[in-house]
Short mmCIF file of C-alpha atoms and ligand atoms in Angstrom, two decimals:
data_model
loop_
_atom_site.label_atom_id
_atom_site.label_comp_id
_atom_site.label_asym_id
_atom_site.label_seq_id
_atom_site.Cartn_x
_atom_site.Cartn_y
_atom_site.Cartn_z
CA MET A 94 -11.13 4.88 -11.40
CA ASN A 95 -10.61 8.57 -11.48
CA ALA A 96 -7.75 10.73 -12.78
CA PRO A 97 -5.75 12.54 -10.32
CA ALA A 98 -6.13 16.40 -10.29
CA THR A 99 -2.47 16.80 -11.32
CA GLY A 100 -3.09 19.81 -13.69
CA LEU A 101 -0.46 17.95 -16.04
CA THR A 102 -1.47 16.52 -19.38
CA PRO A 103 -0.28 12.93 -19.56
CA ALA A 104 2.03 12.18 -22.14
CA ALA A 105 1.03 10.00 -25.04
CA PHE A 106 1.33 6.31 -23.74
CA ASP A 107 4.43 4.72 -25.17
CA LEU A 108 4.83 1.38 -23.42
CA ASP A 109 8.27 0.72 -24.79
CA ALA A 110 9.40 4.17 -23.60
CA ILE A 111 7.87 3.29 -20.19
CA ARG A 112 9.72 0.03 -20.04
CA ALA A 113 13.08 1.53 -20.93
CA GLN A 114 12.86 3.72 -17.87
CA PHE A 115 12.97 0.62 -15.62
CA PRO A 116 16.55 -0.77 -15.89
CA ILE A 117 15.81 -3.97 -14.05
CA LEU A 118 13.29 -5.10 -16.64
CA ILE A 119 16.04 -6.21 -18.94
CA GLU A 120 17.80 -8.26 -16.29
CA LYS A 121 18.05 -11.78 -17.38
CA VAL A 122 16.53 -14.45 -14.82
CA ARG A 123 17.26 -18.06 -15.10
CA GLY A 124 19.11 -17.17 -18.30
CA GLY A 125 16.12 -15.74 -20.04
CA ARG A 126 13.52 -12.98 -20.25
CA LEU A 127 11.97 -11.68 -17.12
CA ALA A 128 8.14 -11.33 -16.82
CA TYR A 129 7.81 -9.46 -13.62
CA LEU A 130 4.28 -10.03 -12.27
CA ASP A 131 4.87 -9.66 -8.63
CA ASN A 132 4.05 -5.92 -8.46
CA ALA A 133 1.50 -6.19 -5.52
CA ALA A 134 4.49 -7.32 -3.59
CA THR A 135 6.73 -4.58 -4.66
CA THR A 136 7.01 -2.58 -7.82
CA GLN A 137 10.26 -1.78 -9.91
CA LYS A 138 11.88 1.51 -9.79
CA PRO A 139 12.16 4.05 -12.81
CA GLU A 140 15.57 5.92 -13.46
CA SER A 141 14.01 9.12 -12.12
CA VAL A 142 13.50 7.60 -8.63
CA LEU A 143 16.81 5.84 -8.74
CA ALA A 144 18.51 9.21 -9.75
CA ALA A 145 16.73 11.04 -6.96
CA ILE A 146 17.92 8.70 -4.35
CA ASP A 147 21.40 8.66 -5.70
CA GLY A 148 21.29 12.48 -5.99
CA TYR A 149 20.38 12.92 -2.46
CA TYR A 150 23.29 10.86 -1.18
CA ARG A 151 25.65 12.61 -3.65
CA HIS A 152 24.74 16.16 -3.12
CA GLN A 153 22.38 16.61 -0.17
CA ASN A 154 23.13 14.21 2.52
CA SER A 155 23.46 15.28 6.24
CA ASN A 156 21.17 14.95 9.19
CA VAL A 157 17.83 16.89 8.87
CA HIS A 158 16.47 19.72 11.18
CA ARG A 159 18.33 21.92 13.59
CA ALA A 160 20.49 22.85 10.48
CA VAL A 161 23.32 25.27 10.75
CA HIS A 162 25.52 24.11 7.83
CA ASP A 163 24.79 24.09 4.22
CA LEU A 164 24.53 20.29 3.68
CA ALA A 165 22.12 19.88 6.68
CA GLU A 166 20.05 22.67 5.10
CA ARG A 167 19.91 20.79 1.84
CA ALA A 168 18.89 17.62 3.51
CA THR A 169 16.24 19.46 5.57
CA THR A 170 14.96 21.07 2.39
CA ALA A 171 14.88 17.80 0.44
CA TYR A 172 13.11 15.88 3.12
CA GLU A 173 10.55 18.60 3.92
CA GLY A 174 10.05 19.24 0.28
CA ALA A 175 9.20 15.83 -0.13
CA ARG A 176 6.56 16.08 2.60
CA ASP A 177 5.07 19.01 0.74
CA ARG A 178 5.03 17.09 -2.53
CA ILE A 179 3.38 14.05 -0.86
CA ALA A 180 0.85 16.38 0.87
CA ARG A 181 -0.13 17.79 -2.51
CA TRP A 182 -0.64 14.25 -3.91
CA PHE A 183 -3.40 13.66 -1.28
CA THR A 184 -4.58 17.33 -1.27
CA VAL A 185 -3.75 17.69 2.59
CA ALA A 186 -1.74 20.15 4.65
CA ARG A 187 2.01 19.13 5.20
CA GLU A 188 1.15 18.65 8.88
CA GLU A 189 -1.26 15.82 8.01
CA ILE A 190 1.54 13.67 6.57
CA VAL A 191 3.51 11.54 9.08
CA PHE A 192 6.44 9.70 7.55
CA THR A 193 6.72 6.02 8.49
CA ARG A 194 8.37 2.93 7.37
CA GLY A 195 5.32 2.02 5.36
CA THR A 196 1.78 0.91 5.70
CA THR A 197 2.39 -1.58 8.53
CA GLU A 198 4.08 1.21 10.79
CA ALA A 199 1.39 3.70 9.80
CA ILE A 200 -1.40 1.27 10.92
CA ASN A 201 0.51 0.27 14.12
CA LEU A 202 0.77 4.12 14.95
CA VAL A 203 -3.00 4.68 14.66
CA ALA A 204 -3.57 1.47 16.68
CA TYR A 205 -1.23 2.56 19.55
CA SER A 206 -1.61 6.37 19.47
CA PHE A 207 -5.04 7.00 18.43
CA LEU A 208 -7.29 3.94 19.38
CA ARG A 209 -5.50 2.32 22.41
CA PRO A 210 -6.23 5.22 24.70
CA ARG A 211 -9.88 5.33 23.75
CA LEU A 212 -10.69 1.60 23.71
CA LYS A 213 -12.83 0.13 26.43
CA PRO A 214 -13.71 -3.53 27.37
CA GLY A 215 -16.46 -4.70 25.13
CA ASP A 216 -15.64 -2.26 22.22
CA GLU A 217 -15.46 -3.57 18.72
CA ILE A 218 -12.99 -2.92 15.81
CA LEU A 219 -14.75 -3.65 12.57
CA LEU A 220 -12.50 -4.95 9.68
CA THR A 221 -13.30 -6.98 6.54
CA GLY A 222 -12.49 -10.54 5.71
CA MET A 223 -9.98 -9.62 3.17
CA GLU A 224 -7.58 -7.58 5.32
CA HIS A 225 -3.83 -7.96 5.10
CA HIS A 226 -2.23 -9.17 8.46
CA SER A 227 -0.83 -5.72 8.97
CA ASN A 228 -4.45 -4.52 9.14
CA ILE A 229 -5.56 -7.20 11.64
CA VAL A 230 -2.73 -7.83 14.00
CA PRO A 231 -2.20 -4.22 15.25
CA TRP A 232 -5.86 -4.02 16.11
CA GLN A 233 -5.86 -7.56 17.85
CA LEU A 234 -2.91 -6.50 20.06
CA VAL A 235 -4.49 -3.33 21.21
CA ALA A 236 -7.95 -5.01 21.57
CA ALA A 237 -6.48 -7.97 23.68
CA GLU A 238 -5.01 -5.45 26.03
CA LYS A 239 -8.06 -3.48 26.46
CA GLY A 240 -10.67 -6.26 26.52
CA ALA A 241 -12.03 -5.13 23.15
CA LYS A 242 -12.81 -7.34 20.24
CA VAL A 243 -11.89 -7.52 16.44
CA VAL A 244 -14.88 -8.31 14.24
CA ALA A 245 -14.64 -9.14 10.45
CA ALA A 246 -17.22 -8.48 7.80
CA PRO A 247 -18.07 -11.40 5.46
CA VAL A 248 -16.58 -11.74 1.77
CA LEU A 249 -18.95 -12.85 -0.87
CA ASP A 250 -18.01 -15.88 -3.33
CA ASP A 251 -16.74 -13.49 -5.91
CA GLY A 252 -14.30 -11.71 -3.65
CA ALA A 253 -16.40 -8.57 -3.21
CA LEU A 254 -17.32 -7.29 0.41
CA ASP A 255 -20.66 -8.33 1.58
CA PHE A 256 -21.73 -4.88 2.19
CA ASP A 257 -24.91 -5.82 3.83
CA GLY A 258 -23.10 -7.97 6.04
CA TRP A 259 -20.69 -5.28 6.92
CA THR A 260 -23.47 -2.86 7.60
CA ALA A 261 -25.14 -5.39 9.96
CA LEU A 262 -22.13 -5.46 12.02
CA LEU A 263 -22.07 -1.76 12.70
CA ASN A 264 -23.37 -0.99 16.11
CA GLU A 265 -22.93 1.06 19.35
CA ARG A 266 -20.06 -1.04 20.33
CA THR A 267 -18.11 -0.29 17.13
CA LYS A 268 -15.25 2.17 18.06
CA PHE A 269 -13.14 2.00 14.91
CA ILE A 270 -13.29 0.70 11.37
CA ALA A 271 -10.39 -0.32 9.23
CA VAL A 272 -10.66 -1.37 5.62
CA VAL A 273 -8.30 -2.19 2.69
CA HIS A 274 -8.87 -0.04 -0.19
CA VAL A 275 -7.78 -2.58 -2.86
CA SER A 276 -7.14 -6.16 -1.72
CA ASN A 277 -3.64 -7.53 -2.26
CA SER A 278 -4.85 -11.10 -2.64
CA LEU A 279 -7.84 -10.69 -4.89
CA GLY A 280 -7.65 -7.23 -6.41
CA THR A 281 -11.23 -6.28 -5.09
CA VAL A 282 -11.72 -2.60 -4.88
CA ASN A 283 -13.89 -1.88 -1.75
CA PRO A 284 -16.70 0.62 -1.72
CA VAL A 285 -14.80 2.68 0.59
CA GLU A 286 -16.80 5.90 -0.07
CA LYS A 287 -20.05 4.06 0.86
CA MET A 288 -18.43 2.62 3.92
CA ILE A 289 -17.00 5.94 5.12
CA ALA A 290 -20.44 7.54 4.65
CA ALA A 291 -22.08 4.79 6.79
CA ALA A 292 -19.24 5.19 9.46
CA LYS A 293 -19.60 8.96 9.56
CA ALA A 294 -23.20 8.82 10.04
CA ARG A 295 -22.41 6.86 13.32
CA GLY A 296 -19.39 9.05 14.20
CA ILE A 297 -17.01 6.23 13.90
CA PRO A 298 -13.40 6.79 12.73
CA VAL A 299 -12.27 4.98 9.53
CA LEU A 300 -8.77 4.05 8.46
CA VAL A 301 -8.18 3.04 4.84
CA ASP A 302 -5.31 0.78 4.08
CA GLY A 303 -4.12 2.05 0.72
CA ALA A 304 -1.04 -0.13 0.34
CA GLN A 305 -2.49 -1.40 -3.15
CA SER A 306 -4.35 1.70 -4.16
CA VAL A 307 -1.88 4.56 -4.16
CA ALA A 308 -0.43 3.63 -7.59
CA HIS A 309 -3.64 2.79 -9.22
CA ILE A 310 -6.47 4.91 -7.88
CA ALA A 311 -6.40 8.77 -7.23
CA VAL A 312 -6.91 9.54 -3.62
CA ASP A 313 -8.08 12.99 -2.59
CA PHE A 314 -8.00 12.52 1.18
CA PRO A 315 -10.57 15.24 2.20
CA ALA A 316 -12.97 14.27 -0.53
CA LEU A 317 -12.61 10.50 0.50
CA GLY A 318 -13.60 11.53 4.07
CA ALA A 319 -11.57 8.94 5.85
CA ASP A 320 -9.84 9.71 9.08
CA PHE A 321 -6.56 7.95 8.22
CA PHE A 322 -5.04 6.66 5.00
CA THR A 323 -1.88 4.59 4.88
CA CYS A 324 0.50 3.76 2.07
CA SER A 325 3.95 2.32 1.27
CA ALA A 326 6.21 4.01 -1.30
CA HIS A 327 7.51 0.69 -2.67
CA LYS A 328 4.26 -0.22 -4.06
CA ALA A 329 4.04 2.92 -6.04
CA TYR A 330 7.51 2.76 -7.90
CA GLY A 331 9.29 4.30 -4.79
CA PRO A 332 11.87 2.99 -2.38
CA THR A 333 11.43 0.16 0.13
CA GLY A 334 10.95 0.94 3.75
CA PHE A 335 9.12 4.25 3.37
CA GLY A 336 5.61 5.35 3.53
CA CYS A 337 3.19 7.61 5.28
CA LEU A 338 0.20 7.99 7.32
CA VAL A 339 -2.20 10.64 6.10
CA ALA A 340 -4.33 11.83 8.86
CA LYS A 341 -6.80 14.51 9.78
CA ARG A 342 -4.90 17.22 11.72
CA GLU A 343 -7.34 17.32 14.55
CA HIS A 344 -6.60 13.72 15.15
CA LEU A 345 -2.73 14.05 14.95
CA ASP A 346 -2.84 17.11 17.30
CA ALA A 347 -4.80 15.06 19.94
CA MET A 348 -2.70 12.00 19.60
CA PRO A 349 0.18 11.19 22.15
CA PRO A 350 3.70 10.12 20.89
CA TRP A 351 4.19 6.44 20.59
CA HIS A 352 8.06 6.18 19.92
CA GLY A 353 10.36 8.26 22.13
CA GLY A 354 13.67 9.76 20.88
CA GLY A 355 15.33 12.64 19.08
CA ASP A 356 13.31 15.02 17.07
CA MET A 357 9.84 14.11 18.71
CA ILE A 358 10.53 16.33 21.78
CA ARG A 359 10.33 20.04 22.67
CA THR A 360 12.02 19.78 25.82
CA VAL A 361 13.77 16.99 27.93
CA SER A 362 14.80 16.86 31.49
CA PHE A 363 15.03 13.79 33.87
CA GLU A 364 11.99 15.04 35.47
CA GLU A 365 9.77 15.54 32.47
CA SER A 366 9.78 15.89 28.62
CA THR A 367 7.47 17.87 26.40
CA TRP A 368 6.39 16.95 22.87
CA ASN A 369 6.98 18.53 19.59
CA GLU A 370 3.98 19.28 17.29
CA ALA A 371 2.46 16.84 14.75
CA PRO A 372 3.84 15.23 12.64
CA TYR A 373 7.32 15.56 14.07
CA ARG A 374 5.90 14.17 17.49
CA PHE A 375 5.55 10.80 15.71
CA GLU A 376 8.92 10.78 13.84
CA ALA A 377 11.42 9.78 16.39
CA GLY A 378 15.03 9.41 15.37
CA THR A 379 16.90 10.16 12.26
CA PRO A 380 14.33 9.68 9.44
CA ASP A 381 14.89 8.01 5.95
CA MET A 382 15.51 11.17 3.94
CA ALA A 383 16.49 9.38 0.87
CA GLY A 384 13.20 7.44 1.28
CA ALA A 385 11.15 10.59 1.40
CA VAL A 386 12.99 11.92 -1.71
CA GLY A 387 12.52 8.69 -3.61
CA PHE A 388 8.72 8.61 -2.66
CA ALA A 389 8.36 12.19 -3.89
CA ALA A 390 10.15 11.39 -7.14
CA ALA A 391 7.84 8.28 -7.62
CA LEU A 392 4.78 10.46 -7.17
CA ASP A 393 6.27 12.93 -9.79
CA TRP A 394 6.91 9.91 -12.08
CA ILE A 395 3.26 8.50 -11.70
CA GLU A 396 1.90 12.18 -12.37
CA SER A 397 4.06 12.48 -15.46
CA VAL A 398 2.51 9.26 -16.88
CA GLY A 399 -0.96 9.99 -15.61
CA LEU A 400 -2.75 7.80 -13.23
CA ASP A 401 -5.74 7.63 -15.51
CA VAL A 402 -3.38 6.41 -18.22
CA ILE A 403 -1.77 3.87 -15.70
CA ALA A 404 -5.17 2.48 -14.59
CA ALA A 405 -6.62 2.21 -18.27
CA HIS A 406 -3.40 0.23 -19.41
CA GLU A 407 -3.52 -2.03 -16.31
CA HIS A 408 -7.25 -2.70 -16.77
CA GLN A 409 -6.59 -3.67 -20.56
CA LEU A 410 -3.98 -6.15 -19.36
CA LEU A 411 -6.25 -7.54 -16.68
CA VAL A 412 -8.93 -8.28 -19.12
CA GLU A 413 -6.47 -9.75 -21.54
CA GLY A 414 -4.73 -11.72 -18.79
CA THR A 415 -7.98 -13.00 -17.46
CA ALA A 416 -9.00 -14.27 -20.76
CA LEU A 417 -5.73 -16.08 -21.30
CA LEU A 418 -5.91 -17.84 -17.93
CA ALA A 419 -9.53 -18.87 -18.67
CA GLU A 420 -8.20 -21.06 -21.38
CA ILE A 421 -5.97 -23.04 -19.04
CA PRO A 422 -7.51 -26.27 -17.90
CA GLY A 423 -7.89 -26.76 -14.24
CA LEU A 424 -7.18 -23.05 -13.43
CA ARG A 425 -9.63 -21.38 -10.98
CA MET A 426 -9.60 -17.68 -10.43
CA ILE A 427 -10.03 -16.57 -6.94
CA GLY A 428 -11.48 -13.17 -6.90
CA THR A 429 -13.65 -11.95 -9.75
CA ALA A 430 -15.42 -9.04 -8.23
CA ALA A 431 -16.92 -6.59 -10.80
CA ASN A 432 -14.70 -3.83 -9.29
CA LYS A 433 -11.29 -5.18 -9.40
CA GLY A 434 -7.73 -3.96 -9.67
CA SER A 435 -4.79 -5.36 -11.45
CA VAL A 436 -4.40 -8.61 -9.66
CA MET A 437 -4.98 -12.29 -10.93
CA SER A 438 -5.00 -14.74 -8.10
CA PHE A 439 -5.75 -18.47 -8.89
CA VAL A 440 -5.23 -22.08 -7.89
CA MET A 441 -4.89 -25.16 -10.20
CA THR A 442 -6.01 -28.64 -9.96
CA VAL A 443 -2.61 -29.97 -10.98
CA GLY A 444 -0.70 -28.92 -7.94
CA HIS A 445 0.04 -26.64 -5.05
CA ALA A 446 0.57 -22.90 -5.67
CA GLN A 447 4.19 -23.28 -4.47
CA ASP A 448 5.08 -25.92 -7.16
CA ILE A 449 3.43 -23.93 -9.80
CA GLY A 450 5.29 -20.67 -8.77
CA THR A 451 8.60 -22.48 -8.76
CA ILE A 452 8.04 -23.89 -12.27
CA LEU A 453 6.92 -20.42 -13.44
CA ASP A 454 10.22 -19.16 -12.01
CA GLN A 455 12.17 -21.52 -14.31
CA TYR A 456 10.53 -19.74 -17.27
CA GLY A 457 11.36 -16.22 -15.97
CA VAL A 458 7.87 -15.47 -14.64
CA ALA A 459 8.02 -13.80 -11.14
CA VAL A 460 4.68 -14.33 -9.33
CA ARG A 461 4.03 -14.58 -5.62
CA THR A 462 2.68 -17.72 -4.11
CA GLY A 463 1.25 -18.45 -0.64
CA HIS A 464 -1.29 -16.83 1.56
CA HIS A 465 -0.15 -13.27 0.73
CA CYS A 466 -0.45 -12.29 4.44
CA THR A 467 -4.19 -12.86 4.25
CA MET A 468 -4.68 -16.16 5.92
CA PRO A 469 -8.28 -15.49 7.03
CA LEU A 470 -9.16 -14.81 3.42
CA MET A 471 -7.49 -18.14 2.27
CA ALA A 472 -9.52 -19.91 4.85
CA ARG A 473 -12.65 -18.23 3.44
CA PHE A 474 -11.88 -19.60 0.12
CA GLY A 475 -11.00 -22.93 1.43
CA VAL A 476 -7.38 -22.78 -0.09
CA PRO A 477 -3.93 -22.82 1.63
CA ALA A 478 -2.52 -20.57 -0.85
CA THR A 479 -2.94 -18.99 -4.39
CA VAL A 480 -0.63 -18.03 -7.20
CA ARG A 481 -0.77 -14.40 -7.58
CA ALA A 482 -0.03 -12.39 -10.80
CA SER A 483 -0.16 -8.73 -10.28
CA LEU A 484 0.40 -5.90 -12.78
CA ALA A 485 2.07 -2.53 -13.08
CA VAL A 486 2.19 0.07 -15.86
CA TYR A 487 5.36 -1.46 -17.40
CA ASN A 488 3.83 -5.01 -17.90
CA ASN A 489 2.89 -5.88 -21.56
CA ARG A 490 1.20 -8.57 -23.56
CA GLU A 491 4.44 -10.57 -23.77
CA ASP A 492 4.46 -10.85 -20.04
CA LEU A 493 0.96 -12.26 -20.13
CA GLU A 494 1.83 -14.73 -22.87
CA GLN A 495 4.99 -15.82 -20.97
CA LEU A 496 2.84 -16.30 -17.89
CA ALA A 497 0.12 -18.51 -19.84
CA THR A 498 2.83 -20.51 -21.71
CA ALA A 499 4.61 -21.33 -18.57
CA LEU A 500 1.41 -22.19 -16.79
CA ILE A 501 0.61 -24.68 -19.58
CA LYS A 502 4.17 -26.33 -19.13
CA ALA A 503 3.57 -26.54 -15.49
CA SER A 504 0.27 -28.24 -15.96
CA ARG A 505 2.04 -30.90 -18.23
CA MET A 506 4.84 -31.31 -15.72
CA LEU A 507 2.55 -31.68 -12.64
CA ALA A 508 -0.08 -33.72 -14.37
N1 PMP B 91 -1.75 -3.88 3.34
C1 PMP B 91 -1.84 -4.39 2.14
C2 PMP B 91 -3.03 -4.52 1.49
C3 PMP B 91 -0.55 -4.75 1.52
O1 PMP B 91 -0.75 -5.36 0.28
C4 PMP B 91 0.59 -4.70 2.29
C5 PMP B 91 1.90 -5.23 1.62
N2 PMP B 91 1.77 -6.45 1.02
C6 PMP B 91 0.67 -4.14 3.36
C7 PMP B 91 -0.58 -3.67 3.93
C8 PMP B 91 1.85 -3.93 4.27
O2 PMP B 91 2.75 -3.14 3.56
P1 PMP B 91 4.30 -2.80 4.15
O3 PMP B 91 4.86 -4.24 4.02
O4 PMP B 91 4.81 -1.96 2.97
O5 PMP B 91 4.28 -2.29 5.33
#
């Protein structure tokens, strides 16, 4: 994993100092210590992000754009300043950042505004077998309407993409490719650079679902070469319900609006309306200004720690955690790909994931259980659900030991 080109020197890594910045980590759960290992679902927020959101509402809040009074100007400056900051993160122009409610809305925007008008009967949309439902269902909806088809590339037994199988599915009917950067269920890091190169050779546009990568892997959008990249602030130490679509300007300029309302228009009459330029054409209605400010603060925070430092720490925990889990009888890890992010997904012979998760909770261990919005992937592995422990920069060895100890207790209780 590469370090971001931040220009900042990461501070020396002091895990206790990092943890101290996350007030929720000292919260008692079930009367005891919290081991928060549900970071792939959502991360916790540092003081600086909380302060940025609080500060926005205390000192800057008004509605954005068309500002004539001081507070409206402050709100607009904060909101558009956040766009500049987020654009810098991805090395793109500010016009290439569309604010959305998160990854789900960003993918839907591309499905409806970019792909739908181009899709013809018989066309194919190529996905992989490890996609999140939000990177499956929007494509299915537009495909069903247009008589097109969604095709999914196979996943190998270790959870890696079957790249040859994926390549074999590329053909003249392939109109669009969407792929998850890092699998939320398995942690698999997909070879997106290779996939984009293969797609480009055939002139096929590519969307990368970066929901699980943005807080772990540096993404330079032009260098990546994708047409679209989507992310959610809440998985990167930022607020919930906010995210963005990063897109090539030429695409956004050519895309019709998909939500109608205030801010997305240039002129409106009862006979006809005309549209604002991108990205505003895609941001109808009063936006989530505090969300934008919070996301920008979250990226500042990640940069101050250093994405390379974060990735190294998480990798170390992944290695240690995997070793601890390997000692637990009857535990089977699902997803052991060589290139893997900070997710440990597993099943146990003693019982259903749901029961194990419920017992873990009694010992203060927060994990996610279920299909993780990847039902086709669960079917591929022949399991209804897994227990998923997922890591963030503030996790420590104690969290892993708390998980392992609770799993041993769960094994005894369910045996
Ligand atoms: N894709 C992946 C890989 C995800 O992990 C998630 C969230 N679990 C999403 C998409 C959807 O993100 P959001 O709910 O923030 O829109």
